[in-house]
Amino acid sequence: MAEAHLQEALTTLKDSGVRITPQRHAILDYLVQSMSHPTADDIYKALEGKFPNMSVATVYNNLRVFRESGLVKELTYGDASSRFDFVTTEHYHVICDSCGTIVDFHYPGLDEVEHIASHVTGFQVRHHRMEIYGVCGSCRQKDTHEQL
Amino acid sequence: MAEAHLQEALTTLKDSGVRITPQRHAILDYLVQSMSHPTADDIYKALEGKFPNMSVATVYNNLRVFRESGLVKELTYGDASSRFDFVTTEHYHVICDSCGTIVDFHYPGLDEVEHIASHVTGFQVRHHRMEIYGVCGSCRQKDTHEQL
DNA sequence: ACACTAATTATAAAGATTATAAAGTAATAT
DNA sequence: ATATTACTTTATAATCTTTATAATTAGTGT
């Protein structure tokens, strides 16, 4: 399953004339395997065993390449680092204000909102982002015990 | 109208024990007056006429104070600077991918989404963010003429 | 006006990301 | 096969936004 996603991604890249270097293969592989939403630095650190000489710039460059090929979505926040999400099916994210955990959340796209926004503002709407924030189950338990 | 908002904000601050300095007054005033969504640097530059010695840190510090008092919302993006929005009524934002213009968009809160997210993930949901992206009217005209 | 405390300033530091230039590697044509 | 070319990686420096620090200044209640 994950393997299939990786193969498909590699084919997509090859077909659009992007070379498959060992570094790119490894970064993609990590993105597919990791069920989390890693930062560029997470990826850099995770791969420094295999590629002791890899530069952070390589990670950033290739994440940009993947983003431009539509393989990866960049989740941007204010001060903190961007997180990168391998694109499979459409979904939103629910984020814990306390520990930062990101949980995938499947919900039908908000087409109506897009239509109304387009109508009201005169924009040609192309996409939207939505995130839901709160406190995750384990942080709530901690809070209860610690009287936080 | 704008004056009323400013006065109300000043009262809120005073009541919570925050000193009203000339800098704070000016920053709040600018936020209320400007119908845009300025960055910290926008504010800093706009006020350097009145306050030639004001530090950027003062702008950031006070924007944080206002945020913590609930007077101002911080709109965070990835690489770019945060933008600050004086809180009046609840609304979302529609953002132009081409020129960055931010337009206010009034729409009922997505309560249902929050409820379902809470139910599915076990989070105690507290808030959400949504932005709609596209191309604004004037950029679309430009694109047509320039065959972009 | 005085004393107390908070706010401002100037500066440095931190952190994430991008730019640059040199060296390396893969693809293509000869 | 080899030379040529274009693309990648590496190492490093630079940029940009934001925060931390320490010294000075200024509000506020008595």
XYZ file of C-alpha atoms (C1' of nucleotides) in Angstrom, chain B residues 19-20 22 57 60 81-82, chain D residues 17-20 26-28:
14
model
C -0.812 50.781 30.977
C -1.824 53.009 28.142
C 1.538 56.654 23.717
C 10.326 45.043 19.786
C 5.818 42.993 18.680
C 5.099 37.833 8.271
C 2.062 37.490 10.456
C 10.968 37.417 11.150
C 10.588 37.202 15.842
C 12.217 36.897 20.647
C 15.490 37.654 24.597
C 8.108 56.683 31.909
C 3.117 55.610 34.010
C 0.372 55.186 38.034
